[in-house]
Amino acid sequence: MIIVLKPQATRHDADELIDRIGALGLKPLYMPGVERVVIGALGDERVLERLQLAGHPAVESVKPILAPYKLVGRDLHPSDSVISIGPVEIGGERIAVIAGPCAVESPAQMGLAAVQVLEAGATILRGGAFKPRTSPYAFQGLGAAGLEILGAVAKQLGVPAVTEVLDAADLEAADPHVDCYQIGARNMQNFRLLKAVGQGRKPVILKRGPSARIEELLLAAEYILAEGNPNVVLCERGIQTFDQVTRNVLDVAAVVAIKARSHLPVIVDPSHGTGVRAYVAPLARAAIAAGADGVMVEVHPDPATALSDGAQSLDAHQFRQLMRTLGPVAAAIGRSL
Ligand code: PEP
Ligand code: MN
């Protein structure tokens, strides 16, 4: 329920209402705005009737939150959220570019990839240490050693880093080395993991599952916010359809649809979204043109020898070329790189 207070309502009025909402077993939220204070009440809204808010002298209006994703939706939070990953803001005027190899393979490979993507203008480094592979016989990542390598490279170059966590047990190991956790497409509805990252404050990039509806993605994000962590960035990375010409079908419309429903920033991963190196740059441009707040691109110093996702990885030259074209696309919609 959204409770809008009258302009003359005092902090004391708000506190009194918050106490009464809490006493009913609902979760109160205090949201001071420029002109009015808004109080949210989350939980079984039927019990709110007992407060008779409509007749309360400090209350201007009471309306239900229609969306099932109460904290992620725009009812309670109409303006766009800006989420910080280290010093990099996602969701503001500037487009964020997250780049790096699919997997951390060695100090030399990670170090070279990092220098290459940063020189080209990327602002956040990626590198997988725990790899969720379709086949149990495929390279599973370097694990803890991969985290150490990623963390050391990021620290040396002074850039924030993101890595995927597969399980709540990975958080403790990853925490000292990265500025942001990635929850991958396969774990979008790993509710224990969602709750675990929700209990901290570290930002989370939450990827859409290959078969997940947008509403399911938003409800998965709601799990994180409901635990208290507001720092979530949503990522469209392609969904499975009948077509086999690309690895996944990148749903560019999802960017617009998510933004219509949620205040959270949205980024796009055209690498997993297409699975085809030659398609990555056009879809990265399409994502920005559609209003995405950033892109995540896989880049490898030598894609032919990559231990995972070489076919969709750009080399340094291809990434530089892509970066040169993203600025004008961003400028065309009033943003910058
Ligand atoms: C990845 O980013 O390396 C990855 C495994 O992505 P996704 O979860 O989207 O498949
Ligand atoms: Mn990958």
Short mmCIF file of C-alpha atoms and ligand atoms in Angstrom, two decimals:
data_model
loop_
_atom_site.label_atom_id
_atom_site.label_comp_id
_atom_site.label_asym_id
_atom_site.label_seq_id
_atom_site.Cartn_x
_atom_site.Cartn_y
_atom_site.Cartn_z
CA MET A 1 0.00 0.00 0.00
CA ILE A 2 1.23 3.51 -0.77
CA ILE A 3 0.29 6.11 1.85
CA VAL A 4 0.85 9.69 0.70
CA LEU A 5 1.02 12.19 3.55
CA LYS A 6 -0.30 15.75 3.38
CA PRO A 7 2.34 18.46 2.74
CA GLN A 8 1.94 19.76 6.31
CA ALA A 9 2.38 16.30 7.91
CA THR A 10 5.27 16.21 10.39
CA ARG A 11 7.99 13.65 10.99
CA HIS A 12 6.11 12.79 14.16
CA ASP A 13 2.98 11.92 12.11
CA ALA A 14 5.11 9.71 9.85
CA ASP A 15 6.76 7.95 12.80
CA GLU A 16 3.41 7.31 14.43
CA LEU A 17 2.04 5.73 11.24
CA ILE A 18 5.21 3.70 10.73
CA ASP A 19 4.89 2.30 14.27
CA ARG A 20 1.26 1.37 13.73
CA ILE A 21 2.01 -0.30 10.37
CA GLY A 22 4.84 -2.27 11.99
CA ALA A 23 2.59 -3.31 14.88
CA LEU A 24 0.21 -4.90 12.37
CA GLY A 25 3.00 -7.16 11.14
CA LEU A 26 3.54 -5.21 7.91
CA LYS A 27 6.87 -3.83 6.75
CA PRO A 28 6.82 -0.01 6.77
CA LEU A 29 9.00 2.03 4.40
CA TYR A 30 9.72 5.71 4.93
CA MET A 31 10.23 7.59 1.67
CA PRO A 32 10.61 11.34 2.02
CA GLY A 33 10.06 13.17 -1.29
CA VAL A 34 10.67 16.78 -2.28
CA GLU A 35 7.07 17.83 -1.69
CA ARG A 36 5.49 14.98 0.24
CA VAL A 37 6.40 12.08 2.44
CA VAL A 38 5.28 8.69 1.17
CA ILE A 39 5.01 5.66 3.43
CA GLY A 40 4.95 2.17 1.99
CA ALA A 41 3.37 -0.79 3.75
CA LEU A 42 4.43 -4.21 2.50
CA GLY A 43 2.69 -7.45 3.37
CA ASP A 44 -0.93 -8.53 3.60
CA GLU A 45 -2.64 -5.27 2.79
CA ARG A 46 -6.05 -6.40 4.09
CA VAL A 47 -4.92 -5.86 7.67
CA LEU A 48 -4.26 -2.18 6.88
CA GLU A 49 -8.00 -1.55 6.87
CA ARG A 50 -7.81 -1.67 10.66
CA LEU A 51 -5.81 1.58 10.66
CA GLN A 52 -8.61 3.48 8.88
CA LEU A 53 -6.01 5.52 7.08
CA ALA A 54 -8.46 7.28 4.78
CA GLY A 55 -9.76 9.35 7.72
CA HIS A 56 -6.34 10.03 9.27
CA PRO A 57 -5.62 13.80 9.54
CA ALA A 58 -2.04 13.48 8.18
CA VAL A 59 -2.94 11.22 5.24
CA GLU A 60 -3.73 12.63 1.81
CA SER A 61 -4.33 9.42 -0.13
CA VAL A 62 -3.96 5.66 0.10
CA LYS A 63 -3.51 3.50 -2.97
CA PRO A 64 -2.57 -0.13 -3.52
CA ILE A 65 0.76 -1.19 -5.06
CA LEU A 66 -0.56 -3.12 -8.02
CA ALA A 67 2.66 -4.80 -9.17
CA PRO A 68 3.67 -7.99 -7.33
CA TYR A 69 7.28 -6.73 -7.26
CA LYS A 70 6.63 -3.99 -4.71
CA LEU A 71 10.19 -2.71 -4.21
CA VAL A 72 11.45 -3.31 -7.74
CA GLY A 73 8.43 -1.67 -9.41
CA ARG A 74 7.89 2.01 -10.04
CA ASP A 75 4.80 2.49 -7.80
CA LEU A 76 6.86 3.16 -4.68
CA HIS A 77 9.93 4.40 -6.53
CA PRO A 78 9.00 6.27 -9.70
CA SER A 79 12.43 7.72 -10.55
CA ASP A 80 15.31 5.72 -12.09
CA SER A 81 17.77 4.20 -9.63
CA VAL A 82 21.48 4.76 -10.09
CA ILE A 83 23.59 1.90 -8.74
CA SER A 84 27.30 2.32 -8.00
CA ILE A 85 29.80 -0.44 -8.71
CA GLY A 86 32.96 0.97 -7.13
CA PRO A 87 33.20 4.49 -8.58
CA VAL A 88 31.14 3.61 -11.68
CA GLU A 89 27.48 4.60 -11.76
CA ILE A 90 24.98 2.50 -13.70
CA GLY A 91 21.63 4.04 -14.56
CA GLY A 92 22.72 7.66 -14.92
CA GLU A 93 23.56 9.60 -18.04
CA ARG A 94 26.73 7.61 -18.76
CA ILE A 95 26.59 4.18 -20.38
CA ALA A 96 28.58 1.55 -18.45
CA VAL A 97 30.75 -0.93 -20.33
CA ILE A 98 31.64 -4.14 -18.50
CA ALA A 99 34.18 -6.22 -20.39
CA GLY A 100 36.67 -9.03 -19.98
CA PRO A 101 37.00 -12.72 -20.62
CA CYS A 102 34.26 -15.26 -20.04
CA ALA A 103 36.61 -17.08 -17.66
CA VAL A 104 39.78 -16.19 -15.81
CA GLU A 105 42.35 -18.61 -17.27
CA SER A 106 45.73 -17.37 -16.00
CA PRO A 107 47.37 -14.21 -14.62
CA ALA A 108 48.78 -13.43 -18.08
CA GLN A 109 45.46 -13.89 -19.91
CA MET A 110 43.45 -11.92 -17.34
CA GLY A 111 46.06 -9.17 -17.10
CA LEU A 112 46.29 -8.71 -20.86
CA ALA A 113 42.50 -8.82 -21.36
CA ALA A 114 42.10 -6.20 -18.62
CA VAL A 115 44.64 -3.80 -20.12
CA GLN A 116 43.06 -4.22 -23.55
CA VAL A 117 39.48 -3.53 -22.44
CA LEU A 118 40.44 -0.61 -20.19
CA GLU A 119 42.53 1.03 -22.93
CA ALA A 120 39.51 0.79 -25.19
CA GLY A 121 37.29 2.50 -22.61
CA ALA A 122 35.61 -0.22 -20.55
CA THR A 123 34.91 0.87 -16.97
CA ILE A 124 34.24 -2.41 -15.15
CA LEU A 125 36.18 -5.65 -15.48
CA ARG A 126 34.54 -9.05 -15.70
CA GLY A 127 36.04 -12.54 -15.34
CA GLY A 128 34.43 -15.82 -14.32
CA ALA A 129 36.07 -17.99 -11.67
CA PHE A 130 33.13 -20.35 -11.08
CA LYS A 131 31.78 -21.29 -14.50
CA PRO A 132 28.29 -22.77 -14.85
CA ARG A 133 28.88 -24.95 -17.93
CA THR A 134 26.24 -26.96 -19.72
CA SER A 135 28.55 -30.00 -19.77
CA PRO A 136 30.24 -31.27 -16.60
CA TYR A 137 33.29 -32.08 -18.76
CA ALA A 138 33.76 -28.48 -19.93
CA PHE A 139 36.19 -26.09 -18.16
CA GLN A 140 34.61 -25.26 -14.81
CA GLY A 141 36.77 -22.21 -14.01
CA LEU A 142 39.79 -21.78 -11.73
CA GLY A 143 37.64 -21.28 -8.62
CA ALA A 144 39.38 -19.56 -5.70
CA ALA A 145 42.59 -19.14 -7.74
CA GLY A 146 40.59 -17.33 -10.41
CA LEU A 147 39.15 -14.94 -7.83
CA GLU A 148 42.66 -14.13 -6.59
CA ILE A 149 43.83 -13.40 -10.14
CA LEU A 150 40.83 -11.22 -10.99
CA GLY A 151 41.08 -9.34 -7.70
CA ALA A 152 44.82 -8.71 -8.08
CA VAL A 153 44.50 -7.48 -11.69
CA ALA A 154 41.57 -5.20 -10.83
CA LYS A 155 43.40 -3.78 -7.84
CA GLN A 156 46.58 -3.17 -9.79
CA LEU A 157 44.68 -1.35 -12.54
CA GLY A 158 42.35 0.46 -10.14
CA VAL A 159 39.13 -0.74 -11.74
CA PRO A 160 36.04 -2.38 -10.23
CA ALA A 161 35.48 -6.07 -10.96
CA VAL A 162 32.50 -8.39 -11.20
CA THR A 163 32.42 -12.18 -11.02
CA GLU A 164 29.70 -14.81 -11.06
CA VAL A 165 28.72 -16.65 -7.88
CA LEU A 166 26.92 -19.97 -8.23
CA ASP A 167 26.10 -20.65 -4.63
CA ALA A 168 25.74 -18.79 -1.33
CA ALA A 169 28.90 -20.60 -0.23
CA ASP A 170 30.87 -18.71 -2.94
CA LEU A 171 30.13 -15.28 -1.46
CA GLU A 172 32.68 -15.40 1.31
CA ALA A 173 35.45 -16.39 -1.12
CA ALA A 174 34.49 -13.81 -3.75
CA ASP A 175 33.76 -10.89 -1.41
CA PRO A 176 37.31 -9.57 -0.86
CA HIS A 177 38.19 -9.72 -4.56
CA VAL A 178 35.25 -8.13 -6.36
CA ASP A 179 33.02 -5.05 -6.20
CA CYS A 180 29.93 -6.75 -7.58
CA TYR A 181 28.44 -10.23 -7.72
CA GLN A 182 26.91 -11.61 -10.88
CA ILE A 183 24.05 -14.06 -10.57
CA GLY A 184 23.97 -15.89 -13.87
CA ALA A 185 21.04 -16.85 -16.03
CA ARG A 186 20.98 -20.41 -14.72
CA ASN A 187 20.71 -19.21 -11.12
CA MET A 188 18.15 -16.45 -11.60
CA GLN A 189 15.71 -18.34 -9.40
CA ASN A 190 18.21 -19.77 -6.92
CA PHE A 191 16.24 -18.25 -4.07
CA ARG A 192 18.75 -19.08 -1.37
CA LEU A 193 21.45 -17.31 -3.36
CA LEU A 194 19.17 -14.32 -4.01
CA LYS A 195 18.43 -14.04 -0.29
CA ALA A 196 22.11 -14.40 0.60
CA VAL A 197 23.24 -11.53 -1.66
CA GLY A 198 20.24 -9.56 -0.41
CA GLN A 199 21.63 -9.64 3.10
CA GLY A 200 24.73 -7.65 2.11
CA ARG A 201 25.12 -4.30 0.37
CA LYS A 202 27.43 -5.38 -2.47
CA PRO A 203 25.85 -4.64 -5.87
CA VAL A 204 24.43 -7.56 -7.83
CA ILE A 205 24.06 -7.99 -11.58
CA LEU A 206 21.09 -10.32 -11.96
CA LYS A 207 20.80 -11.99 -15.35
CA ARG A 208 17.53 -13.07 -16.88
CA GLY A 209 17.10 -16.84 -17.08
CA PRO A 210 17.01 -18.32 -20.59
CA SER A 211 13.36 -19.26 -20.13
CA ALA A 212 12.30 -16.62 -17.65
CA ARG A 213 9.49 -14.18 -18.21
CA ILE A 214 10.21 -10.54 -17.43
CA GLU A 215 7.86 -10.74 -14.44
CA GLU A 216 9.90 -13.67 -13.09
CA LEU A 217 13.11 -11.66 -13.47
CA LEU A 218 11.56 -8.74 -11.59
CA LEU A 219 10.31 -11.03 -8.81
CA ALA A 220 13.77 -12.62 -8.55
CA ALA A 221 15.19 -9.10 -8.07
CA GLU A 222 12.47 -8.46 -5.48
CA TYR A 223 13.97 -11.27 -3.36
CA ILE A 224 17.24 -9.30 -3.16
CA LEU A 225 15.59 -5.97 -2.37
CA ALA A 226 13.22 -7.54 0.14
CA GLU A 227 16.26 -8.72 2.14
CA GLY A 228 17.52 -5.14 2.29
CA ASN A 229 19.99 -4.78 -0.61
CA PRO A 230 18.78 -2.12 -3.06
CA ASN A 231 21.87 -2.39 -5.31
CA VAL A 232 20.62 -4.51 -8.19
CA VAL A 233 21.30 -4.16 -11.91
CA LEU A 234 19.19 -6.29 -14.25
CA CYS A 235 20.73 -7.93 -17.31
CA GLU A 236 19.04 -9.16 -20.48
CA ARG A 237 21.21 -11.90 -22.02
CA GLY A 238 18.94 -13.65 -24.48
CA ILE A 239 16.22 -16.24 -24.13
CA GLN A 240 15.66 -19.64 -25.68
CA THR A 241 13.22 -19.83 -28.57
CA PHE A 242 12.67 -22.22 -31.48
CA ASP A 243 15.37 -20.49 -33.55
CA GLN A 244 18.87 -21.95 -33.65
CA VAL A 245 20.63 -19.32 -35.75
CA THR A 246 21.88 -17.57 -32.61
CA ARG A 247 22.78 -19.17 -29.28
CA ASN A 248 19.92 -17.28 -27.63
CA VAL A 249 17.45 -14.72 -28.94
CA LEU A 250 18.43 -11.34 -27.53
CA ASP A 251 15.23 -9.68 -26.38
CA VAL A 252 15.89 -6.00 -27.02
CA ALA A 253 12.25 -5.23 -26.25
CA ALA A 254 12.91 -6.47 -22.71
CA VAL A 255 15.01 -3.35 -22.06
CA VAL A 256 12.03 -1.12 -22.78
CA ALA A 257 9.55 -3.41 -21.01
CA ILE A 258 11.68 -3.68 -17.86
CA LYS A 259 12.26 0.06 -17.74
CA ALA A 260 8.52 0.68 -18.01
CA ARG A 261 7.99 -1.50 -14.94
CA SER A 262 11.10 -1.04 -12.80
CA HIS A 263 13.37 1.75 -11.58
CA LEU A 264 16.41 -0.57 -11.57
CA PRO A 265 19.13 -0.08 -14.21
CA VAL A 266 19.16 -2.53 -17.13
CA ILE A 267 22.21 -3.73 -19.03
CA VAL A 268 22.48 -6.08 -21.99
CA ASP A 269 24.91 -8.92 -22.67
CA PRO A 270 25.10 -9.30 -26.47
CA SER A 271 27.83 -11.96 -26.16
CA HIS A 272 25.66 -14.65 -24.56
CA GLY A 273 22.65 -13.04 -26.24
CA THR A 274 23.90 -14.05 -29.69
CA GLY A 275 26.77 -16.51 -29.21
CA VAL A 276 28.22 -15.23 -32.49
CA ARG A 277 31.20 -12.85 -32.48
CA ALA A 278 30.07 -10.99 -35.61
CA TYR A 279 26.66 -10.24 -34.09
CA VAL A 280 27.93 -8.82 -30.79
CA ALA A 281 28.67 -5.24 -31.94
CA PRO A 282 25.38 -4.65 -33.80
CA LEU A 283 23.37 -5.93 -30.83
CA ALA A 284 25.42 -3.88 -28.36
CA ARG A 285 24.51 -0.79 -30.41
CA ALA A 286 20.87 -1.87 -30.57
CA ALA A 287 20.82 -2.29 -26.78
CA ILE A 288 22.12 1.22 -26.16
CA ALA A 289 19.74 2.68 -28.75
CA ALA A 290 16.85 0.92 -26.95
CA GLY A 291 17.78 2.57 -23.66
CA ALA A 292 20.04 0.05 -21.90
CA ASP A 293 22.21 1.57 -19.17
CA GLY A 294 25.22 -0.51 -20.15
CA VAL A 295 26.55 -3.54 -21.95
CA MET A 296 28.56 -6.54 -20.82
CA VAL A 297 30.89 -7.88 -23.51
CA GLU A 298 33.21 -10.89 -23.51
CA VAL A 299 36.71 -10.04 -24.72
CA HIS A 300 39.67 -12.44 -24.90
CA PRO A 301 43.25 -11.69 -26.01
CA ASP A 302 43.10 -14.76 -28.29
CA PRO A 303 39.52 -16.00 -28.70
CA ALA A 304 40.65 -19.05 -30.72
CA THR A 305 42.32 -20.50 -27.62
CA ALA A 306 39.70 -19.40 -25.05
CA LEU A 307 38.71 -22.11 -22.58
CA SER A 308 35.09 -20.98 -22.71
CA ASP A 309 32.88 -18.98 -25.07
CA GLY A 310 35.61 -18.24 -27.64
CA ALA A 311 33.08 -18.17 -30.50
CA GLN A 312 31.33 -15.16 -29.01
CA SER A 313 34.41 -13.38 -27.64
CA LEU A 314 35.82 -10.29 -29.33
CA ASP A 315 39.56 -9.76 -29.62
CA ALA A 316 41.11 -6.44 -28.57
CA HIS A 317 40.88 -4.93 -32.05
CA GLN A 318 37.23 -5.87 -32.48
CA PHE A 319 36.41 -4.48 -29.03
CA ARG A 320 38.16 -1.18 -29.81
CA GLN A 321 36.14 -0.91 -33.02
CA LEU A 322 32.92 -1.59 -31.12
CA MET A 323 33.75 1.05 -28.52
CA ARG A 324 34.32 3.67 -31.22
CA THR A 325 30.77 3.13 -32.50
CA LEU A 326 29.00 3.11 -29.14
CA GLY A 327 29.68 6.77 -28.33
CA PRO A 328 27.71 8.17 -31.28
CA VAL A 329 24.79 5.79 -30.57
CA ALA A 330 24.73 6.94 -26.94
CA ALA A 331 24.93 10.59 -28.04
CA ALA A 332 21.99 10.09 -30.41
CA ILE A 333 19.74 9.38 -27.40
CA GLY A 334 21.22 12.06 -25.16
CA ARG A 335 23.69 9.89 -23.26
CA SER A 336 27.44 9.44 -23.24
CA LEU A 337 29.96 6.65 -23.01
C1 PEP B 1 28.72 -15.37 -18.17
O1 PEP B 1 28.48 -14.15 -18.05
O2 PEP B 1 29.86 -15.82 -18.36
C2 PEP B 1 27.58 -16.32 -18.16
C3 PEP B 1 27.74 -17.60 -17.86
O3 PEP B 1 26.43 -15.72 -18.49
P1 PEP B 1 24.92 -16.30 -18.46
O4 PEP B 1 24.61 -16.58 -17.03
O5 PEP B 1 24.13 -15.16 -19.02
O6 PEP B 1 24.87 -17.52 -19.33
MN MN B 2 30.59 -16.73 -21.08
#
